[in-house]
PDB file of C-alpha atoms in Angstrom:
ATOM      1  CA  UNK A   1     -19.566  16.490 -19.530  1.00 95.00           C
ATOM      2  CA  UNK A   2     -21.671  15.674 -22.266  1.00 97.00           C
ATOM      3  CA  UNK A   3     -23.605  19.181 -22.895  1.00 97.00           C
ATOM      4  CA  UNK A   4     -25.711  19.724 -26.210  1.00 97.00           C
ATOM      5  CA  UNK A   5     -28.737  21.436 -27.334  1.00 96.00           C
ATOM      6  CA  UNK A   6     -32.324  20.514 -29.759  1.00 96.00           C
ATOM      7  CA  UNK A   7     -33.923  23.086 -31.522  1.00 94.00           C
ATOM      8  CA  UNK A   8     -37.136  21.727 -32.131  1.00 92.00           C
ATOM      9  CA  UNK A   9     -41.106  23.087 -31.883  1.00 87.00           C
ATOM     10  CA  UNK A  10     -42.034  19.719 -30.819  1.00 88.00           C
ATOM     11  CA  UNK A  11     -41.626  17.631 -27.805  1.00 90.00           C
ATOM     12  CA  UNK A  12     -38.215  15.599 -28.488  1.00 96.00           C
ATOM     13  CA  UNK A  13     -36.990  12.432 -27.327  1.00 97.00           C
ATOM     14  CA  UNK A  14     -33.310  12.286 -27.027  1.00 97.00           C
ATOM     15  CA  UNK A  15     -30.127   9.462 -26.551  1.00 98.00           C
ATOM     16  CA  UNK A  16     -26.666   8.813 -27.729  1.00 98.00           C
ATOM     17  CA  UNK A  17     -24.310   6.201 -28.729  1.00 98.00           C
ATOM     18  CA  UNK A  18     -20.348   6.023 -27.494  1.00 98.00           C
ATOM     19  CA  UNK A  19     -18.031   4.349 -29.462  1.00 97.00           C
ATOM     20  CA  UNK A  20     -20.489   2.375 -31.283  1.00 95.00           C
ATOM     21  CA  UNK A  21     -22.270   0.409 -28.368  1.00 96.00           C
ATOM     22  CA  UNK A  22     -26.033   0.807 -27.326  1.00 97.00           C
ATOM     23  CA  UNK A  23     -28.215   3.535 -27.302  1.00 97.00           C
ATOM     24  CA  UNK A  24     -28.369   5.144 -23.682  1.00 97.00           C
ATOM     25  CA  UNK A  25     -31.632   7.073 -23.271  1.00 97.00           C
ATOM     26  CA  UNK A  26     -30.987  11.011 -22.433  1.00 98.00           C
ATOM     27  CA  UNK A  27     -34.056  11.520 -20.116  1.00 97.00           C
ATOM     28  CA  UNK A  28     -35.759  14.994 -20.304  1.00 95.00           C
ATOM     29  CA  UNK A  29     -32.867  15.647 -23.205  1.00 96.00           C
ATOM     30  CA  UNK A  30     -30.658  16.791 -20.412  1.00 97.00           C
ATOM     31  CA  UNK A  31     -27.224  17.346 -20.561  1.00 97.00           C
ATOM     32  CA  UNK A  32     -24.889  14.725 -18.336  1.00 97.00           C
ATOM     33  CA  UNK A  33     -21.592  13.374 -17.711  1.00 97.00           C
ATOM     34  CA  UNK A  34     -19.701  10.044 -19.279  1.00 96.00           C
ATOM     35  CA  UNK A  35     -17.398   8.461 -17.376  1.00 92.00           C
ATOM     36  CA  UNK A  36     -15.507   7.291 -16.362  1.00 91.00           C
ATOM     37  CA  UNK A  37     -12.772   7.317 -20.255  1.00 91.00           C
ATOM     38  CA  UNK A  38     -10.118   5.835 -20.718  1.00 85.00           C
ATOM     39  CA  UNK A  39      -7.197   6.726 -22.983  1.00 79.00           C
ATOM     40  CA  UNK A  40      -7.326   7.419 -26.271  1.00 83.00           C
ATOM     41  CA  UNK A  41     -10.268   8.334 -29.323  1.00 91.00           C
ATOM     42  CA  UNK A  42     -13.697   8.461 -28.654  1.00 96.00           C
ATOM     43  CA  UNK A  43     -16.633   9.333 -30.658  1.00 97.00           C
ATOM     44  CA  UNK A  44     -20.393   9.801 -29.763  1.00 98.00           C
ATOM     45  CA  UNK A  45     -23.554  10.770 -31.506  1.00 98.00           C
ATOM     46  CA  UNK A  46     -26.184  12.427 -30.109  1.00 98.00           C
ATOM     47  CA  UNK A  47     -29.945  12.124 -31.556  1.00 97.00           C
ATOM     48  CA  UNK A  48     -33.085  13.671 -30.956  1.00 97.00           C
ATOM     49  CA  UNK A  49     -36.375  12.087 -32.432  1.00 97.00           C
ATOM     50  CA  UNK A  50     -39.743  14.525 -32.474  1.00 95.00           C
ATOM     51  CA  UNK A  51     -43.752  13.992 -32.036  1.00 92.00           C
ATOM     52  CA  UNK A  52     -43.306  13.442 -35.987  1.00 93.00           C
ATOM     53  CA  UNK A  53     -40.714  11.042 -36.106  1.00 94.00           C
ATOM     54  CA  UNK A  54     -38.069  13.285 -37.537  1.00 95.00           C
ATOM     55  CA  UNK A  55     -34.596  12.387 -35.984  1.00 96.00           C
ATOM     56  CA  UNK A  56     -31.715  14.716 -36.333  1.00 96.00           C
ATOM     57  CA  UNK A  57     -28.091  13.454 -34.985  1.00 96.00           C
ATOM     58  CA  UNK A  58     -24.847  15.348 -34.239  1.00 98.00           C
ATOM     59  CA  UNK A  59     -21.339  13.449 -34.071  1.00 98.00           C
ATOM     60  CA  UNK A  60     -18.314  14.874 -32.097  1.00 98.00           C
ATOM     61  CA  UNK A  61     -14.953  12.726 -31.991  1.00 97.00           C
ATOM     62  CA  UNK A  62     -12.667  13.763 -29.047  1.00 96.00           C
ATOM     63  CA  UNK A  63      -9.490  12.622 -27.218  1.00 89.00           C
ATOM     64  CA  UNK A  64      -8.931  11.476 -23.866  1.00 88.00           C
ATOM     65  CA  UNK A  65      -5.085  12.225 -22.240  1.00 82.00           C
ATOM     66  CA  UNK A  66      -4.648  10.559 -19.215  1.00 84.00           C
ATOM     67  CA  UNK A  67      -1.394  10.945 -16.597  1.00 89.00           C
ATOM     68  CA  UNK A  68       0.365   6.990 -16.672  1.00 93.00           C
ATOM     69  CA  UNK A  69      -0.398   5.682 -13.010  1.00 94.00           C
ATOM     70  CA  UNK A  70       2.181   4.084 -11.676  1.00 97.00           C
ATOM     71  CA  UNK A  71       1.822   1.612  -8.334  1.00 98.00           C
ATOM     72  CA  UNK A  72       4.332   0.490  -6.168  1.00 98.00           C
ATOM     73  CA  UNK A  73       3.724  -2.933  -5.252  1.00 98.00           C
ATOM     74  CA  UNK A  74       7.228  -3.581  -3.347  1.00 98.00           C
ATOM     75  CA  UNK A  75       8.578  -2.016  -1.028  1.00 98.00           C
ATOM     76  CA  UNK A  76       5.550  -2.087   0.616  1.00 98.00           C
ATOM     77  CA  UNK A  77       4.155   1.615   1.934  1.00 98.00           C
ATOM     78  CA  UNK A  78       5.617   1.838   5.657  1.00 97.00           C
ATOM     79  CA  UNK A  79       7.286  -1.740   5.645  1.00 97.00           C
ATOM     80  CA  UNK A  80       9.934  -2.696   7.084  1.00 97.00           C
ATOM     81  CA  UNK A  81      12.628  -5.233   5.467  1.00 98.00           C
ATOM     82  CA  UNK A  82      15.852  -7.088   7.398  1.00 97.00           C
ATOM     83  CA  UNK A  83      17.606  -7.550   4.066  1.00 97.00           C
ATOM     84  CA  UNK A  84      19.613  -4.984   2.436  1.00 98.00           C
ATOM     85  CA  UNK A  85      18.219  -5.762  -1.052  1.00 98.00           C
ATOM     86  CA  UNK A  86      14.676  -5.015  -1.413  1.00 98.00           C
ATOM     87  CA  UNK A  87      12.487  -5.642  -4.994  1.00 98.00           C
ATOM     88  CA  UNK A  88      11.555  -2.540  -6.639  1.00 98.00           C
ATOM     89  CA  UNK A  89       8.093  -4.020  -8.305  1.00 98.00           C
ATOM     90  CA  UNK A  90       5.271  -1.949  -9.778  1.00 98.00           C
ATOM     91  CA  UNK A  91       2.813  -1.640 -12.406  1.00 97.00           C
ATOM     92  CA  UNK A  92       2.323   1.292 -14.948  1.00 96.00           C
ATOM     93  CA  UNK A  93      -1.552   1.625 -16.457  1.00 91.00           C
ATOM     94  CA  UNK A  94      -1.945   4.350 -19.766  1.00 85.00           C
ATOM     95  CA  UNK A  95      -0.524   4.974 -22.814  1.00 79.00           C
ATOM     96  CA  UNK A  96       2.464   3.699 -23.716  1.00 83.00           C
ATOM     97  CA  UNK A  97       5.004   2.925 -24.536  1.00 90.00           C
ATOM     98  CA  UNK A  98       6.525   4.421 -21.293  1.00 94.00           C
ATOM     99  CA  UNK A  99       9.978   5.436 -19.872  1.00 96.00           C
ATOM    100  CA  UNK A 100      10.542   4.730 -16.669  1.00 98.00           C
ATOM    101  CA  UNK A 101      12.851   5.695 -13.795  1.00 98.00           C
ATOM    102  CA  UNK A 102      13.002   6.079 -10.088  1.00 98.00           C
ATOM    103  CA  UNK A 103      14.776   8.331  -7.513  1.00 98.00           C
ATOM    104  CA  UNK A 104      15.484   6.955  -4.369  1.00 98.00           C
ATOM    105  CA  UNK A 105      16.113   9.279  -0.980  1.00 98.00           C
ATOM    106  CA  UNK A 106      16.432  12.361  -3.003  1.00 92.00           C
ATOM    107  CA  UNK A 107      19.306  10.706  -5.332  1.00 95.00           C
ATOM    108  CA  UNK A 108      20.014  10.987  -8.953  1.00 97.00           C
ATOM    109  CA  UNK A 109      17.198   9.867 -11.406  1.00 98.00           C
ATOM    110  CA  UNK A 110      18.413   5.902 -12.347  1.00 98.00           C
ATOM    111  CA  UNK A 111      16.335   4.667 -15.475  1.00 98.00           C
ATOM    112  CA  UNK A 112      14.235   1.242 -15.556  1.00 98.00           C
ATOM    113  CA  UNK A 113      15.001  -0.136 -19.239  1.00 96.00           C
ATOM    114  CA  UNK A 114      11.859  -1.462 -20.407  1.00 95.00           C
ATOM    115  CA  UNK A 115      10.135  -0.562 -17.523  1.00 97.00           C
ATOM    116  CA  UNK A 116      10.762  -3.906 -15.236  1.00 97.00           C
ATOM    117  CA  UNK A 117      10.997  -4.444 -12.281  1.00 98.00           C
ATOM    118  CA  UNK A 118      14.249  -4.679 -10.133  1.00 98.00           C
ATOM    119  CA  UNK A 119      16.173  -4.816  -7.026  1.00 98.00           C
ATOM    120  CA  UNK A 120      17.097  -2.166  -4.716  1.00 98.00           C
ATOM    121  CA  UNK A 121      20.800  -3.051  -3.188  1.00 98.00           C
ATOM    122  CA  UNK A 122      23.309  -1.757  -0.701  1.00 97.00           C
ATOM    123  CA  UNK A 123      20.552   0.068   1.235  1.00 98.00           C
ATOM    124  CA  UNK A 124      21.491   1.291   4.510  1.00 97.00           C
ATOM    125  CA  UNK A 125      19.824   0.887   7.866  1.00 97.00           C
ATOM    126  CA  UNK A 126      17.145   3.261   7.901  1.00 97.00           C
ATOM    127  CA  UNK A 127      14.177   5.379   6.813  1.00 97.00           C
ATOM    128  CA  UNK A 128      13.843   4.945   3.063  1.00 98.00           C
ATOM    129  CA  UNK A 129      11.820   7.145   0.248  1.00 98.00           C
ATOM    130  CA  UNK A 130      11.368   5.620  -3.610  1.00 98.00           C
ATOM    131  CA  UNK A 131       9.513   7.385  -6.541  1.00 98.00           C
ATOM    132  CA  UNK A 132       8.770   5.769  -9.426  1.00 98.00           C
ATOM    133  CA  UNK A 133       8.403   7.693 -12.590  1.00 98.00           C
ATOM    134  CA  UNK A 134       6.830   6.816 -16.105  1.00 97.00           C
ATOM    135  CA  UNK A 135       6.370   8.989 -19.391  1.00 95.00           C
ATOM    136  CA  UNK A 136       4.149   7.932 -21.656  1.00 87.00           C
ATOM    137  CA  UNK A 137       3.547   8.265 -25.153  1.00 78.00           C
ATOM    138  CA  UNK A 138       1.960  11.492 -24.516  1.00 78.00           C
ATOM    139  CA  UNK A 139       4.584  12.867 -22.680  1.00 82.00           C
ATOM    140  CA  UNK A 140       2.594  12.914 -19.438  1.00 89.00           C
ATOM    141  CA  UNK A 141       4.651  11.755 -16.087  1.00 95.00           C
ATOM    142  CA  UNK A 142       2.933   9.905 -13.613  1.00 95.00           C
ATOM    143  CA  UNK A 143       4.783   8.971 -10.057  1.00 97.00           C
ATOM    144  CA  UNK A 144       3.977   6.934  -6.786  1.00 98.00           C
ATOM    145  CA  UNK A 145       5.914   6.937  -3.549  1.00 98.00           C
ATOM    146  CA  UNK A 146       6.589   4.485  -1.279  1.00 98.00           C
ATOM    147  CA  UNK A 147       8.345   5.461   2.127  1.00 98.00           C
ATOM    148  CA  UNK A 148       9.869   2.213   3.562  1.00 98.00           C
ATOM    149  CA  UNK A 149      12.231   0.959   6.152  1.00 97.00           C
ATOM    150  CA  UNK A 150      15.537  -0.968   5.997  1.00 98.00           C
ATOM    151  CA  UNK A 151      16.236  -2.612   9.894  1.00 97.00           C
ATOM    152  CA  UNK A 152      19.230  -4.652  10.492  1.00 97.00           C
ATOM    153  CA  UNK A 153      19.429  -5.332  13.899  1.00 97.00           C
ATOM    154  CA  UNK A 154      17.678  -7.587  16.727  1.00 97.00           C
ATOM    155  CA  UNK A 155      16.093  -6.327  19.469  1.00 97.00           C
ATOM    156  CA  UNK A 156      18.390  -6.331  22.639  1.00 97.00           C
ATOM    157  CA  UNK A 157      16.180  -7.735  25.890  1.00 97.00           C
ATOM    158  CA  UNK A 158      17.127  -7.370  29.591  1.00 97.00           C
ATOM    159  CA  UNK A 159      14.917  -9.743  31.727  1.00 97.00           C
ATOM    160  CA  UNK A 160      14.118  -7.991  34.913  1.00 97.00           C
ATOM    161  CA  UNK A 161      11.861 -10.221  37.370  1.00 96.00           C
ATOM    162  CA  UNK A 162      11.585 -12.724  38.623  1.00 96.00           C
ATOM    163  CA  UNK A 163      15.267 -12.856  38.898  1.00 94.00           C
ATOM    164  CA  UNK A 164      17.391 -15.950  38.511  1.00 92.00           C
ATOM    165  CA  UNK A 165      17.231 -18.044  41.512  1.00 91.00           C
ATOM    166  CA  UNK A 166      14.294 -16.632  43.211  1.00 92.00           C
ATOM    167  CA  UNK A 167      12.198 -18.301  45.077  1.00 92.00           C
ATOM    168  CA  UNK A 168       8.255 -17.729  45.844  1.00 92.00           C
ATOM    169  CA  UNK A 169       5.274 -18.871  47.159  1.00 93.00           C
ATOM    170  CA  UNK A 170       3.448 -17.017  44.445  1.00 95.00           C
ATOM    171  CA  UNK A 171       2.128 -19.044  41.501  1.00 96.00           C
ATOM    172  CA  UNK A 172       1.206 -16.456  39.378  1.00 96.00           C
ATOM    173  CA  UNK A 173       4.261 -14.201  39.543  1.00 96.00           C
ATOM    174  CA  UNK A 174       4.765 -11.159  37.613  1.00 97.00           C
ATOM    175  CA  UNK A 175       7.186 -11.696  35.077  1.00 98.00           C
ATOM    176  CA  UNK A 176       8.709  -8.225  33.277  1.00 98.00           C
ATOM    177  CA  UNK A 177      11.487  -7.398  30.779  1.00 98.00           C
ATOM    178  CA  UNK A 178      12.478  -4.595  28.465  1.00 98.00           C
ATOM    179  CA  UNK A 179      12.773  -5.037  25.010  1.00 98.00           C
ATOM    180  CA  UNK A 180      14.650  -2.361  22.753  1.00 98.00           C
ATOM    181  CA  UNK A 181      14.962  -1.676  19.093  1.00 97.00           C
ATOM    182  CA  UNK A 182      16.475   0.830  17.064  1.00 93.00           C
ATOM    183  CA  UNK A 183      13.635   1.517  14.699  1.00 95.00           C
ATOM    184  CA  UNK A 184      11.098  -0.306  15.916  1.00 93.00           C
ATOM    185  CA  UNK A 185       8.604   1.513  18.227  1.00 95.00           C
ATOM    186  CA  UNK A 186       6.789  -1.160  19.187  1.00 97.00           C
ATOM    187  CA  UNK A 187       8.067  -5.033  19.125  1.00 98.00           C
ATOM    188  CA  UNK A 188       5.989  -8.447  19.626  1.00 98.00           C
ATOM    189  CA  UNK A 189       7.184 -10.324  22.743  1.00 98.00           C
ATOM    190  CA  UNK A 190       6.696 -14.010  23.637  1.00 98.00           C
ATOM    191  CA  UNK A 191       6.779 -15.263  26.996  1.00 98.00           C
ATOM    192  CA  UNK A 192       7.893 -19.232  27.016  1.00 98.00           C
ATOM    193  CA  UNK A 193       8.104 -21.127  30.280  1.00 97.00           C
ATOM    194  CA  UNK A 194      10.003 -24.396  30.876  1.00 97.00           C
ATOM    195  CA  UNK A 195      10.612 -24.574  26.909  1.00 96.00           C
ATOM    196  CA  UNK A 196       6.736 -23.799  25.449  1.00 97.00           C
ATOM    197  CA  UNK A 197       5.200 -20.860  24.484  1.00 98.00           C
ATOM    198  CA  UNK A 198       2.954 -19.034  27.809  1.00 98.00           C
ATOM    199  CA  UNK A 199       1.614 -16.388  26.149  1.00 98.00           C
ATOM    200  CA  UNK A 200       2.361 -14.660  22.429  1.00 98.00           C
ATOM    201  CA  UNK A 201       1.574 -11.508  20.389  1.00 98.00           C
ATOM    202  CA  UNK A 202       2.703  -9.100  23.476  1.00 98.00           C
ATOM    203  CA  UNK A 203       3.000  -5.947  22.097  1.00 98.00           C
ATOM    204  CA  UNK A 204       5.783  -4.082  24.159  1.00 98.00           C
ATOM    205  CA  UNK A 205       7.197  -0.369  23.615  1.00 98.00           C
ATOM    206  CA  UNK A 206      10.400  -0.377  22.686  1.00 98.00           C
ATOM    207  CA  UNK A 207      12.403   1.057  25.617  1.00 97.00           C
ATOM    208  CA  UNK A 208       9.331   0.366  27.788  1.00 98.00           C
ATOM    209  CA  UNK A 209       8.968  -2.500  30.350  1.00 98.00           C
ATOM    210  CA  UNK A 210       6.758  -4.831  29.790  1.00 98.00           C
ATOM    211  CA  UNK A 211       4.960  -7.233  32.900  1.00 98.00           C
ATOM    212  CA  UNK A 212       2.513  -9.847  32.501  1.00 98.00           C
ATOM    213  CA  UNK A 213       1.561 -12.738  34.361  1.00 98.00           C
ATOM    214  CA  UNK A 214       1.552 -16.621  32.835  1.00 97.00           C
ATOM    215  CA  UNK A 215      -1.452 -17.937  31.280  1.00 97.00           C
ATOM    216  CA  UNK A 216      -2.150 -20.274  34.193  1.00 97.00           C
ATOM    217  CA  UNK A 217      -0.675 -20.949  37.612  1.00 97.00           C
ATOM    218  CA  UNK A 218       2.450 -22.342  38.059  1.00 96.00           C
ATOM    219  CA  UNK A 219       3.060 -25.711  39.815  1.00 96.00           C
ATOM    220  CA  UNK A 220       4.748 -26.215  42.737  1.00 96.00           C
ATOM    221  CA  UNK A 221       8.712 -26.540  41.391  1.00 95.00           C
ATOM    222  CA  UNK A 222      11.707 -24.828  39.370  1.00 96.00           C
ATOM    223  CA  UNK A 223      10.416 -23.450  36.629  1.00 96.00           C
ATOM    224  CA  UNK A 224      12.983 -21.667  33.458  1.00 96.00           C
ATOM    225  CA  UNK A 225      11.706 -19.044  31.801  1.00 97.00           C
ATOM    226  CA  UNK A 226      12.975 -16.668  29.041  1.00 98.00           C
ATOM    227  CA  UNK A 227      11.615 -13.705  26.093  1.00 98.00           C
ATOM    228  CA  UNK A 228      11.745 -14.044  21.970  1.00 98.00           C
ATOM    229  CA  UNK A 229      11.405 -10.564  20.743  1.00 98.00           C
ATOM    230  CA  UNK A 230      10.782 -10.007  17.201  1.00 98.00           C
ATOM    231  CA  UNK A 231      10.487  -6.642  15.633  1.00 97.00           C
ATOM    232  CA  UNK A 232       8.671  -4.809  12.417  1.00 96.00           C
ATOM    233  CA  UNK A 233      11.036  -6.237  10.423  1.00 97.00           C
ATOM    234  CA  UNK A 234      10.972  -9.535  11.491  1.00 97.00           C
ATOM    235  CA  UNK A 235      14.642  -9.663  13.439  1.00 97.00           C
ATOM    236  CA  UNK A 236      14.384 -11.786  16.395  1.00 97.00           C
ATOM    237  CA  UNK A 237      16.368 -12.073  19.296  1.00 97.00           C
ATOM    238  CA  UNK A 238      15.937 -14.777  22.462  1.00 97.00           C
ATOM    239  CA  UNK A 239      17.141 -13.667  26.251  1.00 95.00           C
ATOM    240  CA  UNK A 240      19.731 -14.741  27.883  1.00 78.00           C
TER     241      UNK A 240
END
């Protein structure tokens, strides 16, 4: 807040200049707010000019402290990787120079020299937590979190109708499998039939089964059909 006062018999007309820029008109002489700062020394100067041209001027030089923010670029809030090494990348904003270091799942405090980025390696399957830290010059801290996930595996699929062999008079049969994934709750599904894609992008619950029917009705002959399954991660798998 920027909050003064004019002592003056007169009417007054008031404004101030920050850091040596323009002159920004104080309407009414009211108090107000600058914003928003950033780091570091700041000086303004208030003035107040009256009905007989007399201008008085007060001068206050302050300090702005600011936390460092820190962003987490990679991993990526709620992603999902298939690799076992993931890049640690961020950015830190402030005053510096900083110290940085992170703490991943709860672990030991493991320093970032110079504040670059890195790789994360040897991660485990799983539900992952990272927290960056930096100290500025200041000796603020400022953090971010990312929570992320580390998936290995393929979805398993079991093809369930029509079964192998069948035959039908139908030409727009129902066609339904179950795709599974261990930490996927949800998994993208494409249906191909006789070696080209039928329909794509369908979303199936993991442990669920899934039915559709083809895009268009089947002609009158054998037809092969089969499931990709791809989950959050990107792991893919391709029925049997």
């Amino acid at each position: 807040p920027l909050n003064y006062t004019v002592n003056d018999t007169s009417p007054v007309t008031c404004w101030y200049t920050f850091d040596g820029g323009a002159s920004v008109s104080l309407p009414f002489c009211a108090n107000t707010t600058l914003g928003p700062l950033s780091n570091g020394s700041h000086n303004i100067t208030v003035y107040a000019n009256d009905s007989a041209n007399n201008t008085g001027s007060s001068t206050s030089t302050f300090t702005i402290v600011l936390y460092p923010v820190v962003n987490i670029t990679s991993p990526a809030q709620n992603g999902s990787y298939n690799n076992s090494t993931v890049p640690l990348n961020y950015t830190v904003n402030g005053t510096g120079p900083f110290t940085c270091w992170y703490v991943l799942d709860a672990g030991n405090a493991t320093s970032l020299g110079n504040c670059t980025n890195i790789s994360l390696v040897d991660l485990t399957e799983g539900q992952h937590n990272i927290t960056v830290y930096a100290n500025g010059s200041i000796s603020l801290v400022g953090n971010s979190t990312a929570t992320f996930t580390v998936d290995l595996t393929s979805p398993s699929l079991l093809l369930i109708s029509p079964p192998d062999g069948q035959s039908s008079t139908d030409a727009s049969p129902t066609f339904s499998w179950n795709a599974t994934d261990n930490l996927s709750g949800t998994i993208n599904t494409t249906l191909y039939i006789d070696g080209s894609i039928n329909k794509a992008g369908l979303m199936a619950t993991s442990g669920v089964p899934f039915s559709t029917t083809p895009a268009s009705s089947l002609s009158v002959s054998s037809h092969i059909w089969y499931v990709v399954a791809t989950d959050a991660a990107g792991n893919s798998n391709t029925s049997a």
